[in-house]
CSV table of N, CA and C in Angstrom, one decimal:
chain,number,residue,atom,x,y,z
A,1,MET,N,-6.9,-4.2,37.0
A,1,MET,CA,-8.0,-4.8,36.4
A,1,MET,C,-9.3,-4.3,37.1
A,2,ASP,N,-10.3,-4.0,36.4
A,2,ASP,CA,-11.5,-3.5,36.9
A,2,ASP,C,-12.4,-4.7,37.2
A,3,ASN,N,-13.0,-4.8,38.4
A,3,ASN,CA,-13.8,-5.9,38.9
A,3,ASN,C,-15.3,-5.6,38.8
A,4,THR,N,-15.7,-4.6,37.9
A,4,THR,CA,-17.1,-4.3,37.7
A,4,THR,C,-17.8,-5.4,37.1
A,5,HIS,N,-19.0,-5.7,37.6
A,5,HIS,CA,-19.8,-6.7,37.0
A,5,HIS,C,-20.4,-6.3,35.7
A,6,THR,N,-20.5,-7.1,34.8
A,6,THR,CA,-21.1,-6.8,33.5
A,6,THR,C,-22.5,-6.4,33.6
A,7,ALA,N,-23.2,-7.1,34.5
A,7,ALA,CA,-24.7,-6.8,34.7
A,7,ALA,C,-24.9,-5.4,35.2
A,8,ALA,N,-23.9,-4.8,35.9
A,8,ALA,CA,-24.1,-3.5,36.4
A,8,ALA,C,-23.8,-2.4,35.4
A,9,ALA,N,-23.1,-2.7,34.4
A,9,ALA,CA,-22.7,-1.8,33.3
A,9,ALA,C,-24.0,-1.4,32.5
A,10,PRO,N,-24.1,-0.1,32.2
A,10,PRO,CA,-25.3,0.3,31.4
A,10,PRO,C,-25.2,-0.3,30.0
A,11,VAL,N,-26.3,-0.7,29.5
A,11,VAL,CA,-26.3,-1.3,28.1
A,11,VAL,C,-27.1,-0.4,27.2
A,12,VAL,N,-26.5,-0.1,26.1
A,12,VAL,CA,-27.2,0.8,25.1
A,12,VAL,C,-27.3,0.0,23.9
A,13,VAL,N,-28.5,-0.3,23.4
A,13,VAL,CA,-28.7,-1.1,22.2
A,13,VAL,C,-29.5,-0.3,21.2
A,14,LYS,N,-28.9,-0.2,20.0
A,14,LYS,CA,-29.6,0.5,19.0
A,14,LYS,C,-30.3,-0.5,18.1
A,15,LEU,N,-31.6,-0.5,18.1
A,15,LEU,CA,-32.4,-1.4,17.3
A,15,LEU,C,-32.4,-1.0,15.9
A,16,ARG,N,-32.3,-2.0,15.0
A,16,ARG,CA,-32.4,-1.7,13.6
A,16,ARG,C,-33.8,-1.8,13.1
A,17,GLU,N,-34.1,-1.0,12.1
A,17,GLU,CA,-35.4,-1.1,11.4
A,17,GLU,C,-35.4,-2.4,10.6
A,18,ARG,N,-36.6,-2.9,10.4
A,18,ARG,CA,-36.7,-4.2,9.7
A,18,ARG,C,-36.0,-4.3,8.4
A,19,GLY,N,-36.1,-3.3,7.6
A,19,GLY,CA,-35.5,-3.3,6.2
A,19,GLY,C,-34.1,-2.8,6.2
A,20,GLU,N,-33.5,-2.4,7.3
A,20,GLU,CA,-32.1,-1.9,7.4
A,20,GLU,C,-31.1,-3.0,7.3
A,21,ALA,N,-30.2,-2.9,6.4
A,21,ALA,CA,-29.2,-4.0,6.3
A,21,ALA,C,-28.0,-3.7,7.2
A,22,VAL,N,-27.3,-4.8,7.5
A,22,VAL,CA,-26.0,-4.6,8.3
A,22,VAL,C,-24.9,-4.3,7.3
A,23,VAL,N,-24.2,-3.2,7.7
A,23,VAL,CA,-23.1,-2.8,6.8
A,23,VAL,C,-21.8,-3.5,7.3
A,24,ARG,N,-21.3,-4.3,6.3
A,24,ARG,CA,-20.0,-5.0,6.6
A,24,ARG,C,-19.0,-4.5,5.6
A,25,PRO,N,-17.7,-4.5,6.0
A,25,PRO,CA,-16.6,-4.1,5.1
A,25,PRO,C,-16.4,-5.1,4.0
A,26,ASP,N,-15.9,-4.7,2.9
A,26,ASP,CA,-15.6,-5.6,1.8
A,26,ASP,C,-14.5,-6.6,2.3
A,27,LYS,N,-14.5,-7.8,1.7
A,27,LYS,CA,-13.6,-8.8,2.1
A,27,LYS,C,-12.2,-8.4,1.7
A,28,SER,N,-12.0,-7.5,0.7
A,28,SER,CA,-10.7,-7.1,0.2
A,28,SER,C,-10.2,-5.9,0.9
A,29,TRP,N,-11.0,-5.4,1.9
A,29,TRP,CA,-10.6,-4.2,2.6
A,29,TRP,C,-9.4,-4.4,3.5
A,30,LYS,N,-8.4,-3.5,3.4
A,30,LYS,CA,-7.2,-3.6,4.2
A,30,LYS,C,-6.9,-2.2,4.8
A,31,PRO,N,-6.4,-2.1,6.0
A,31,PRO,CA,-6.1,-0.8,6.6
A,31,PRO,C,-4.9,-0.2,5.9
A,32,TYR,N,-4.8,1.1,5.9
A,32,TYR,CA,-3.7,1.8,5.4
A,32,TYR,C,-2.5,1.5,6.2
A,33,PRO,N,-1.3,1.4,5.6
A,33,PRO,CA,-0.1,1.1,6.3
A,33,PRO,C,0.3,2.4,7.1
A,34,CYS,N,0.9,2.2,8.3
A,34,CYS,CA,1.3,3.3,9.1
A,34,CYS,C,2.7,3.8,8.7
A,35,LEU,N,3.5,3.1,7.9
A,35,LEU,CA,4.8,3.5,7.4
A,35,LEU,C,5.9,3.6,8.5
A,36,LEU,N,5.6,2.9,9.6
A,36,LEU,CA,6.7,2.8,10.7
A,36,LEU,C,7.4,1.5,10.5
A,37,THR,N,8.7,1.5,10.9
A,37,THR,CA,9.4,0.3,10.9
A,37,THR,C,9.0,-0.6,12.1
A,38,ARG,N,9.4,-1.9,12.0
A,38,ARG,CA,9.1,-2.8,13.1
A,38,ARG,C,9.8,-2.3,14.4
A,39,ARG,N,11.0,-1.8,14.3
A,39,ARG,CA,11.7,-1.2,15.5
A,39,ARG,C,11.0,0.0,16.1
A,40,GLU,N,10.5,0.9,15.2
A,40,GLU,CA,9.8,2.0,15.7
A,40,GLU,C,8.5,1.6,16.4
A,41,LEU,N,7.8,0.7,15.9
A,41,LEU,CA,6.6,0.2,16.5
A,41,LEU,C,6.9,-0.5,17.8
A,42,GLN,N,7.9,-1.3,17.9
A,42,GLN,CA,8.3,-1.9,19.2
A,42,GLN,C,8.7,-0.8,20.2
A,43,GLU,N,9.4,0.2,19.8
A,43,GLU,CA,9.7,1.3,20.8
A,43,GLU,C,8.5,2.0,21.3
A,44,LEU,N,7.5,2.3,20.4
A,44,LEU,CA,6.3,2.9,20.8
A,44,LEU,C,5.5,2.1,21.8
A,45,ILE,N,5.4,0.8,21.5
A,45,ILE,CA,4.7,-0.1,22.4
A,45,ILE,C,5.4,-0.2,23.8
A,46,ALA,N,6.7,-0.3,23.7
A,46,ALA,CA,7.5,-0.4,25.0
A,46,ALA,C,7.3,0.9,25.8
A,47,ASN,N,7.3,2.0,25.2
A,47,ASN,CA,7.0,3.3,25.9
A,47,ASN,C,5.7,3.3,26.5
A,48,GLN,N,4.7,2.8,25.8
A,48,GLN,CA,3.3,2.8,26.3
A,48,GLN,C,3.1,1.8,27.5
A,49,LEU,N,3.8,0.7,27.4
A,49,LEU,CA,3.7,-0.3,28.5
A,49,LEU,C,4.5,0.0,29.7
A,50,GLY,N,5.5,0.9,29.5
A,50,GLY,CA,6.4,1.3,30.6
A,50,GLY,C,7.6,0.5,30.9
């Protein structure tokens, strides 16, 4: 775990123009399925976690 203070981290803020709208995804948006089985996903996660 990294003990870096959040105040020491550089902060980059992009300011919006006054007329610029916030882009939000549609409420009906869903990610594409990865087509892996539950067992395959569990094996991938187990390999990554060690």
